[in-house]
Coordinates of C-alpha atoms in Angstrom, one line a residue:
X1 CA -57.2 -181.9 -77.3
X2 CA -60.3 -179.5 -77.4
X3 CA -63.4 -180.2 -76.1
X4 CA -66.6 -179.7 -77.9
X5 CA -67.4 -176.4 -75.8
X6 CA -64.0 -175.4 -76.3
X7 CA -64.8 -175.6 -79.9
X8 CA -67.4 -173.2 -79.3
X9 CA -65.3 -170.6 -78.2
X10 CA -63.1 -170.9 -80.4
X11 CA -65.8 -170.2 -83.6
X12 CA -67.3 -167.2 -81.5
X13 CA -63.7 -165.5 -81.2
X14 CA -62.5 -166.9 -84.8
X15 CA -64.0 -163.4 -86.7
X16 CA -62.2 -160.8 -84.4
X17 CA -59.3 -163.3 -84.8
X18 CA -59.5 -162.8 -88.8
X19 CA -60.8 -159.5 -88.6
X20 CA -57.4 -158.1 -86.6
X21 CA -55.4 -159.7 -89.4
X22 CA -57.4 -158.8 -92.0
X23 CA -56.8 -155.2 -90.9
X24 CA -52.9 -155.7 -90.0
X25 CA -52.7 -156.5 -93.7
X26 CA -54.9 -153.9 -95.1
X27 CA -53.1 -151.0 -92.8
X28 CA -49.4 -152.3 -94.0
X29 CA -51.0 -152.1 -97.7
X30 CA -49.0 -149.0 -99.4
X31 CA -51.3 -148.9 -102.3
X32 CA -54.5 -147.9 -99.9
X33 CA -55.4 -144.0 -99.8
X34 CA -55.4 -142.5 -96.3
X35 CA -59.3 -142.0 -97.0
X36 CA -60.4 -145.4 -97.7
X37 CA -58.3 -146.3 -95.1
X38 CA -60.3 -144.7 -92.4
X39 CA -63.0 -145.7 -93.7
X40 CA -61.8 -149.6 -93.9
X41 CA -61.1 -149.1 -90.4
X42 CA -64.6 -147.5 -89.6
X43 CA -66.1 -150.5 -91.1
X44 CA -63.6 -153.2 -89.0
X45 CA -64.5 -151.2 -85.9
X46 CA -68.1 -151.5 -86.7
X47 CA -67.8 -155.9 -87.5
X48 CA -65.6 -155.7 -84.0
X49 CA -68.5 -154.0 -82.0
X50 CA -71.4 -155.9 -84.1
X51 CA -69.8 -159.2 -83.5
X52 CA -69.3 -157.9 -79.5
X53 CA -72.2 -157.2 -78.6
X54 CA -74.7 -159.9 -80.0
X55 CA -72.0 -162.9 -79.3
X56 CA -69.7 -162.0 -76.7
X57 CA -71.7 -159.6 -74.4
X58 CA -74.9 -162.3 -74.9
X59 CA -73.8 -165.8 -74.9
X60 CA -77.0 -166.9 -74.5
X61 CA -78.8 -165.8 -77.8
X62 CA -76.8 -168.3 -80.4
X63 CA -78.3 -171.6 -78.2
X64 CA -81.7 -169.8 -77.3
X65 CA -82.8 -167.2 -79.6
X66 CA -82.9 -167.6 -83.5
X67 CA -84.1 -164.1 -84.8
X68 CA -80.9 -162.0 -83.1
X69 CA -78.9 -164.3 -84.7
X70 CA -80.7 -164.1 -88.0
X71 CA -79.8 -160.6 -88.4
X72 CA -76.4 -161.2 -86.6
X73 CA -75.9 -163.2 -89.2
X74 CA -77.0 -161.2 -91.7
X75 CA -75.0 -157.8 -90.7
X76 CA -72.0 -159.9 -90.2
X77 CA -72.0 -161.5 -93.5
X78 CA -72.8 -157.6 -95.3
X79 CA -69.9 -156.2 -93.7
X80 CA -67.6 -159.0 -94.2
X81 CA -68.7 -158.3 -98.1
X82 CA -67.8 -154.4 -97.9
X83 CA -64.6 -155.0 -96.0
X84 CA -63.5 -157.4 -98.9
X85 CA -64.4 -155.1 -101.5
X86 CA -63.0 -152.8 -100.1
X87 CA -59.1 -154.8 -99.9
X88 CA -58.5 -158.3 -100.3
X89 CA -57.2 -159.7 -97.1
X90 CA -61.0 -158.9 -95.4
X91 CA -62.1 -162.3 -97.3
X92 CA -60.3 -164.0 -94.2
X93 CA -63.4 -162.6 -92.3
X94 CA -65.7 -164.1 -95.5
X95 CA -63.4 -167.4 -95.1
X96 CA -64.4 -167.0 -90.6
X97 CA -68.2 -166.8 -91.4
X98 CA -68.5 -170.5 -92.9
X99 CA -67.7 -172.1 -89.1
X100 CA -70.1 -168.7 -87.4
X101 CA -72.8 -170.4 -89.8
X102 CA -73.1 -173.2 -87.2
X103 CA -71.8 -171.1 -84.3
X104 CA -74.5 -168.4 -84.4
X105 CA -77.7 -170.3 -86.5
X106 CA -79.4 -173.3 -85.4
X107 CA -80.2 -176.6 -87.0
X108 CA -80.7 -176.2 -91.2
X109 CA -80.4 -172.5 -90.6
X110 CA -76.4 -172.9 -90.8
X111 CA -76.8 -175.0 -94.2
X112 CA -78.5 -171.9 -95.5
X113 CA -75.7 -169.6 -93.7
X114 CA -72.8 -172.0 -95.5
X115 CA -74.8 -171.3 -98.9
X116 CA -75.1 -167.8 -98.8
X117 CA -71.7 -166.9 -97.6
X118 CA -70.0 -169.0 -100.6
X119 CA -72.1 -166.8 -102.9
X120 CA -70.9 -164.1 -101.7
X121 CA -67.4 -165.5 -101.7
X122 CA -67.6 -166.3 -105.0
X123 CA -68.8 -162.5 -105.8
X124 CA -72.6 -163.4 -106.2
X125 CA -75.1 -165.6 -108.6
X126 CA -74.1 -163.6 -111.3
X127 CA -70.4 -164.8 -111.0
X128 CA -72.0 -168.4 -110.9
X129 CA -73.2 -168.0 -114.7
X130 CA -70.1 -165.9 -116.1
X131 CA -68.5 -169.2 -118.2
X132 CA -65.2 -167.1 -117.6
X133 CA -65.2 -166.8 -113.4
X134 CA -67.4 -170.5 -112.6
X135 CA -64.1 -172.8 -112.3
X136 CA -62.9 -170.0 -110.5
X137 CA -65.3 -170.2 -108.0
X138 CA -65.1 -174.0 -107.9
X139 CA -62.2 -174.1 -104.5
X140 CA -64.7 -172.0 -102.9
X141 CA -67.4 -174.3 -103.6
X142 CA -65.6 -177.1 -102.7
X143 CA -64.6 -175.2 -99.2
X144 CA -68.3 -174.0 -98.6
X145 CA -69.0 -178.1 -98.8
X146 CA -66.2 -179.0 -96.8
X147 CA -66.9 -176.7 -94.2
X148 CA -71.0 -177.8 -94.2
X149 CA -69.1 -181.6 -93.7
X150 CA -66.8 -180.5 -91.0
X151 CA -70.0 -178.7 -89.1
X152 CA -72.2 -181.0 -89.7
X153 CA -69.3 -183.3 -88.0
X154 CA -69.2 -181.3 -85.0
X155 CA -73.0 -180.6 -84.6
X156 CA -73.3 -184.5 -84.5
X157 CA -70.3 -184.5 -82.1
X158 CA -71.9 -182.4 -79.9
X159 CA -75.4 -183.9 -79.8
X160 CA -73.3 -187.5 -79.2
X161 CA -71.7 -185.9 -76.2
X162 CA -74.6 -184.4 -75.1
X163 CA -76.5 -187.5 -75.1
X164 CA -74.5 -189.3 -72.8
X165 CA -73.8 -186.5 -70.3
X166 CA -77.6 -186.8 -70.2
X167 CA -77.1 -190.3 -69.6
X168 CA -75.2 -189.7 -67.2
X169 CA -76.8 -187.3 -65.3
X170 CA -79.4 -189.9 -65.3
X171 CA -77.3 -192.6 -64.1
X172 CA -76.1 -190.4 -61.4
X173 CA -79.4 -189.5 -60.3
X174 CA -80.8 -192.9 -60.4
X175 CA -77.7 -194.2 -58.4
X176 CA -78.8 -191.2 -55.5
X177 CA -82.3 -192.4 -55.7
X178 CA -81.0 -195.9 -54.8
X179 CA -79.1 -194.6 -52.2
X180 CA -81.8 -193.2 -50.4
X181 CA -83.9 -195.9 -50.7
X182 CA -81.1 -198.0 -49.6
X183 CA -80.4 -196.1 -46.5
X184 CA -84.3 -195.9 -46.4
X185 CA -84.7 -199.4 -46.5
X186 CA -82.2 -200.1 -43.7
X187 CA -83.8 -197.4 -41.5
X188 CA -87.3 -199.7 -42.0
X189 CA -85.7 -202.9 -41.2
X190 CA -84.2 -201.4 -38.2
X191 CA -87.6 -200.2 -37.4
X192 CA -89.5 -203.4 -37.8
X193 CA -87.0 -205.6 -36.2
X194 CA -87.5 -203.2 -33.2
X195 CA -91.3 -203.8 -33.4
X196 CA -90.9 -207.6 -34.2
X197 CA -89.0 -207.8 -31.0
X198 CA -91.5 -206.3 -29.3
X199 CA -94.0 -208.2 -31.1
X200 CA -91.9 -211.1 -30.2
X201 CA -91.5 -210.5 -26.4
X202 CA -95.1 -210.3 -25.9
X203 CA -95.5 -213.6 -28.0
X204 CA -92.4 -215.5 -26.2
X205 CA -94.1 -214.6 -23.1
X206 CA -97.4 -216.4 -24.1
X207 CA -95.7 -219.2 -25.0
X208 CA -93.9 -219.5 -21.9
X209 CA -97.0 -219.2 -20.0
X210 CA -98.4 -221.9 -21.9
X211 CA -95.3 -224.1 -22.1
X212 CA -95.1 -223.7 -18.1
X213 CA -99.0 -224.3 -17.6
X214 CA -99.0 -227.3 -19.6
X215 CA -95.6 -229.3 -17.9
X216 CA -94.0 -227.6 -15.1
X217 CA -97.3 -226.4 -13.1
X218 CA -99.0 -229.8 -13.5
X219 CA -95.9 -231.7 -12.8
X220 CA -95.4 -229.2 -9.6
X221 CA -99.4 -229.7 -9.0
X222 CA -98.8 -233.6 -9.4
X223 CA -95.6 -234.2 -7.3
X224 CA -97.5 -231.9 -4.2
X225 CA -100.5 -234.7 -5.0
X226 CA -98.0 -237.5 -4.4
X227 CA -96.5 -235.9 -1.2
X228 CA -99.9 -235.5 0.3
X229 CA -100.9 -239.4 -0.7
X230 CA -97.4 -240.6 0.6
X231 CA -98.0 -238.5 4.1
X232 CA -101.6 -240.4 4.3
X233 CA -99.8 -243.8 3.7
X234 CA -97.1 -242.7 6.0
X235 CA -97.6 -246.1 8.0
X236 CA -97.1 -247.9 4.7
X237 CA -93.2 -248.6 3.9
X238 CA -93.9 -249.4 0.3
X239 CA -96.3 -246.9 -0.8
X240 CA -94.4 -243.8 1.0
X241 CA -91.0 -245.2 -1.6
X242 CA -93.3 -245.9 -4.1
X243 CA -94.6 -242.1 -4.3
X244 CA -91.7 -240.7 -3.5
X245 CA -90.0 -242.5 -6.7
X246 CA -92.9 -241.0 -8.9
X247 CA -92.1 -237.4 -7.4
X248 CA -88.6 -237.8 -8.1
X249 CA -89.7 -238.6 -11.5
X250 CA -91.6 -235.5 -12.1
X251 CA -89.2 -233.3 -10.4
X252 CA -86.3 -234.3 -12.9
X253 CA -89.1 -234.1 -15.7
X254 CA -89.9 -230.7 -14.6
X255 CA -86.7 -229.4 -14.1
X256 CA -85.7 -230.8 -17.6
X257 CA -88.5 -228.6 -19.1
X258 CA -87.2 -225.6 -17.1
X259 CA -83.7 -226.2 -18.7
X260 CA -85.2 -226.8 -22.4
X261 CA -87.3 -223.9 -21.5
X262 CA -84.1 -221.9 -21.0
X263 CA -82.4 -223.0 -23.3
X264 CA -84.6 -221.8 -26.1
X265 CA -84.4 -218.6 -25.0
X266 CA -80.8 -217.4 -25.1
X267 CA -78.6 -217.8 -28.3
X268 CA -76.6 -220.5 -26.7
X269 CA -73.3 -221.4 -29.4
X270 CA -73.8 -217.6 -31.1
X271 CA -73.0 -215.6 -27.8
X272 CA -70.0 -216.0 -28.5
X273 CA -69.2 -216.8 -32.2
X274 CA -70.6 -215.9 -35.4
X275 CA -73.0 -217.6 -37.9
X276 CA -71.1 -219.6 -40.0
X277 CA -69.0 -221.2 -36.6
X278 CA -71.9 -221.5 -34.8
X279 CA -73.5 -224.2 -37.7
X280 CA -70.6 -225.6 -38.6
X281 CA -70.5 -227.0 -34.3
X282 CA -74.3 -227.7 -35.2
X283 CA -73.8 -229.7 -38.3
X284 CA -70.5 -231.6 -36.9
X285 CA -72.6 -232.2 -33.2
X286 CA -75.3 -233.5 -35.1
X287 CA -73.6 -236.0 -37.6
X288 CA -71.7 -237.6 -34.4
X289 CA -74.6 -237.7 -32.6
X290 CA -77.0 -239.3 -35.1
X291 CA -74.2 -241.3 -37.1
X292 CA -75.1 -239.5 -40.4
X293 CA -73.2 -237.9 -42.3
X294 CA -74.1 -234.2 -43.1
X295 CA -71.7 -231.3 -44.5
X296 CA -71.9 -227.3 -44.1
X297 CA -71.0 -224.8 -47.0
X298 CA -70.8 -221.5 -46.7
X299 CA -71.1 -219.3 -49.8
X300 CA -70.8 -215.3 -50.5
X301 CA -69.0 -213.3 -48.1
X302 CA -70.0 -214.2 -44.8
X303 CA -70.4 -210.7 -42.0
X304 CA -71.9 -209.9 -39.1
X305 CA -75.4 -210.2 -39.4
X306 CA -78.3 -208.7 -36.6
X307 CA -78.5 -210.9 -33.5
X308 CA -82.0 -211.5 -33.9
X309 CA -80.8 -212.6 -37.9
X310 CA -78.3 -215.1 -37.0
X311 CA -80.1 -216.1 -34.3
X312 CA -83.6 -217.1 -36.3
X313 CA -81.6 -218.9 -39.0
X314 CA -79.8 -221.4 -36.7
X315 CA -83.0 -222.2 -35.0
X316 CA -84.4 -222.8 -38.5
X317 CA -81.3 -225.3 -39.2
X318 CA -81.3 -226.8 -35.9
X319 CA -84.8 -227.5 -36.3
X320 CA -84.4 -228.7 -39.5
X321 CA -81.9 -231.1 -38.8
X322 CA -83.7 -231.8 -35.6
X323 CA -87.0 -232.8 -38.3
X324 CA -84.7 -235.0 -40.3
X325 CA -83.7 -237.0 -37.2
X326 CA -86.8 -237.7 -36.3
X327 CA -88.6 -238.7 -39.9
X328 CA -86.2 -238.6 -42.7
X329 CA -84.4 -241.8 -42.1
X330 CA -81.8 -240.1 -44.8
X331 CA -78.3 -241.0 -45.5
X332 CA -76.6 -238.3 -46.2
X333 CA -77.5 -234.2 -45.5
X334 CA -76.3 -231.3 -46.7
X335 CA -76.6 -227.5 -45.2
X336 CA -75.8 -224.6 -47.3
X337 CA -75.4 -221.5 -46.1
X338 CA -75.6 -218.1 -48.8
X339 CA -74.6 -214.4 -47.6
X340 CA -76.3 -212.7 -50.2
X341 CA -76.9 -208.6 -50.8
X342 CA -80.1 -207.9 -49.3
X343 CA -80.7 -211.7 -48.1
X344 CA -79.1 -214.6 -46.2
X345 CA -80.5 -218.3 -47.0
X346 CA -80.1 -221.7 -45.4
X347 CA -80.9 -224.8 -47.2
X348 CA -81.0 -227.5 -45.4
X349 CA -81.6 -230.3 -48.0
X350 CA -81.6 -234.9 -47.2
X351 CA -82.1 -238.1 -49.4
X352 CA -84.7 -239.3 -46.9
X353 CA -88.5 -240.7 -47.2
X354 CA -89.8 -237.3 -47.9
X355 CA -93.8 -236.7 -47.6
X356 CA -96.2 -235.0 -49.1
X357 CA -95.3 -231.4 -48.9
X358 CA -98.9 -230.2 -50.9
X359 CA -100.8 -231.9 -48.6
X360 CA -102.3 -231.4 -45.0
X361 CA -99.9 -232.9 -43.1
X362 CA -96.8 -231.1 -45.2
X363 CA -96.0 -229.5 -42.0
X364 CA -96.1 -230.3 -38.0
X365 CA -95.1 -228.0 -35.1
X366 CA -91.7 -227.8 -35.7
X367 CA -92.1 -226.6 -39.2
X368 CA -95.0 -223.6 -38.2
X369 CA -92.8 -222.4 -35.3
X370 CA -90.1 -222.2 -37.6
X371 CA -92.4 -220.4 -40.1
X372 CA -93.4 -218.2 -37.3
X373 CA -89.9 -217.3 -36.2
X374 CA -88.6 -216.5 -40.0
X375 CA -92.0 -214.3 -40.7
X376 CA -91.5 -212.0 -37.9
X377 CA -88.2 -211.0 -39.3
X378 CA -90.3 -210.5 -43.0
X379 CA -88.7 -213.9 -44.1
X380 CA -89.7 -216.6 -46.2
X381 CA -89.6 -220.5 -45.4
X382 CA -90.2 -222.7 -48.6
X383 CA -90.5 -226.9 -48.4
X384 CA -89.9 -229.2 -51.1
X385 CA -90.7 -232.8 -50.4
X386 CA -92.1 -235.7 -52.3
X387 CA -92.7 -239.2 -50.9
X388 CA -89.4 -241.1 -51.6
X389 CA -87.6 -238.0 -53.0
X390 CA -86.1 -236.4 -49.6
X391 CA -86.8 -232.8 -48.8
X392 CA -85.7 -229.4 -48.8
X393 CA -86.0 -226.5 -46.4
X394 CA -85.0 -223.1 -47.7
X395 CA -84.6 -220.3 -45.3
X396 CA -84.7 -216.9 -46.9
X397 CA -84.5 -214.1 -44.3
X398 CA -83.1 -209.9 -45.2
X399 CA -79.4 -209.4 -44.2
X400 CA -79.7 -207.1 -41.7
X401 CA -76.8 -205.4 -40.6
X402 CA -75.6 -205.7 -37.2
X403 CA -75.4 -201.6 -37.4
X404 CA -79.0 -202.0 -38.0
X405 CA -79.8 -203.0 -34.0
X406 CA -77.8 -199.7 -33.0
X407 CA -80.0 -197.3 -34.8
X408 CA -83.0 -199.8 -33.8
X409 CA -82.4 -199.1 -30.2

């Protein structure tokens, strides 16, 4: 099946086509004297070179330039007229003309083209208003019509096609403009998780220079304050055992700090399994352990998601659960977990007490470290609670690849 374009070639070599037979015809022609022969030839050589030079030779001019082809036109359609006149058979270059009309002109301009070259098929106006020749003229008529139809068909054909390869192009290009900004876009989360992490080192530091300050140094301060009492008291049998029960005290106090200290600081379940595993031990640990019931679901297609990713979204759900524990008195909770696009989200969602969410205390400590953790990785944490309603906690944090911490680092 031809295309369009193909189409076009075919119109711009139909007149040498019907010129070459037109002259096969007119050479085998008996009745033709050798002298308007030559001349008959002269003229076909003349169409051959005309038609050459401003179609063939210049492709260019029938899509760019009207005025060439105006007068291409023009010459075409006169010798086309003197060949005919000259023998019969040349009307097959009058008949190739109608489909040049839209090859060579532009817009109405090939309506106009159609026109004239039926008038001159006909043999002029004048054989228009001879009574005798009009129904004569009437299949040529009816032809110039049909072939103003049939371009007219094609024209539309070809502004159709056209249109959508512009479409596409524009799809195309729009689809490599996402591309870039995709590959963009994971280059700058790779980037700001590397400053985050920064960010974050310096910040987990502080903390842990508060967190140390504020338990383990004073318990270390008090329990060398109860040695020093329990060596002046040494004489005293009960006071040396009652001091050195209170430092006992503070040492195991201290060192459980140290371990919870530790503990927050290493991944714990996710060194060694992924996201999904890692909550679903969470979720199960935490429903034996509390005696409620609570279910995980896992939706999308779940993948291996930056370290610093999974880790800040199982700290949100542990705290979350963690929160629910301690004020939700629910009976039943549910965690949902969503691999998304650009996004992974945790819901963590219970039929408890609830509490006023719009309201000063719609948030404690747990809740604004958790906040703090999820905005460092450009994340979002939204609660929904109303006194007697439960709440929810949604954790909304980018997807960031686990390739991502390569090109980070």
């Amino acid at each position: 099946m031809l295309r369009i374009h193909d189409w076009d070639r075919v119109w711009r070599a139909l007149p040498l086509g019907f010129l070459g037979v037109a002259t096969l015809i007119a050479e085998a022609d008996p009745s033709v004297p050798s002298h308007d022969r030559a001349v008959t030839i002269a003229l076909a050589a003349a169409v051959a070179v005309w038609h050459w030079w401003m179609v063939m030779a210049h492709p260019d001019w029938p899509e760019r330039v009207l005025a060439p082809m105006a007068c291409y036109f023009a010459g075409l359609l006169a010798l086309a007229w003197a060949l005919s006149s000259r023998h019969p058979a040349y009307g097959l270059l009058v008949f190739a003309c109608f489909p040049m009309a839209f090859a060579a002109l532009p817009g109405r301009y090939a309506y106009l083209g159609v026109a004239t070259t039926a008038l001159v098929a006909v043999g002029g106006p004048s054989a228009l208003l001879d009574a005798e020749s009009s129904w004569q003229s009437v299949p040529m008529l009816t032809g110039a019509v049909l072939a103003a139809f049939i371009g007219w068909s094609i024209r539309a054909m070809e502004a159709e096609v056209e249109r959508r390869h512009a479409a596409n192009r524009a799809l195309e290009s729009a689809n490599l403009r996402l591309a870039r900004l995709g590959e963009e876009n994971a280059e700058l989360q790779g980037r700001l998780l590397a400053a985050a992490r920064q960010t974050g080192v310096a910040g987990e530091r502080g903390r842990l220079a508060r967190e140390f300050h504020d338990t383990v140094a004073q318990g270390l301060v008090a329990i060398v304050t109860q040695i020093e009492a329990a060596e002046e008291a040494a004489n005293d049998a009960d006071a040396v055992r009652r001091r050195l029960a209170v430092v006992r005290s503070l040492a195991r106090e201290s060192l459980a700090e140290v371990r919870r200290s530790l503990d927050d600081l290493r991944p714990g379940p996710l060194a060694e399994t992924r996201l999904p595993e890692a909550l679903s031990a969470l979720v199960s640990g935490w429903s034996v352990t509390h005696e409620l019931p609570a279910m995980l679901t896992v939706t999308g297609t779940a993948r291996l998601l930056h370290p610093e990713v999974e880790v800040t979204v199982y700290r949100a759900v542990q705290e979350a659960l963690a929160n629910v524990a301690r004020h939700a008195e629910a009976g039943k909770t549910g965690v949902t977990l969503s691999y998304m696009e650009d996004v992974v989200v945790a819901d963590i969602r219970d039929d408890g007490v609830g509490f006023d969410s719009s309201g000063a205390g719609g948030g404690g400590f747990g809740l604004t470290a958790m906040r703090q953790r999820v905005v460092r990785l450009a994340g979002n944490v939204e609660v929904e609670s109303a006194p007697g309603q439960g709440t929810a906690v949604s954790v909304t944090v980018p997807a960031i690849p686990a390739e991502a911490e390569r090109e980070a680092t």
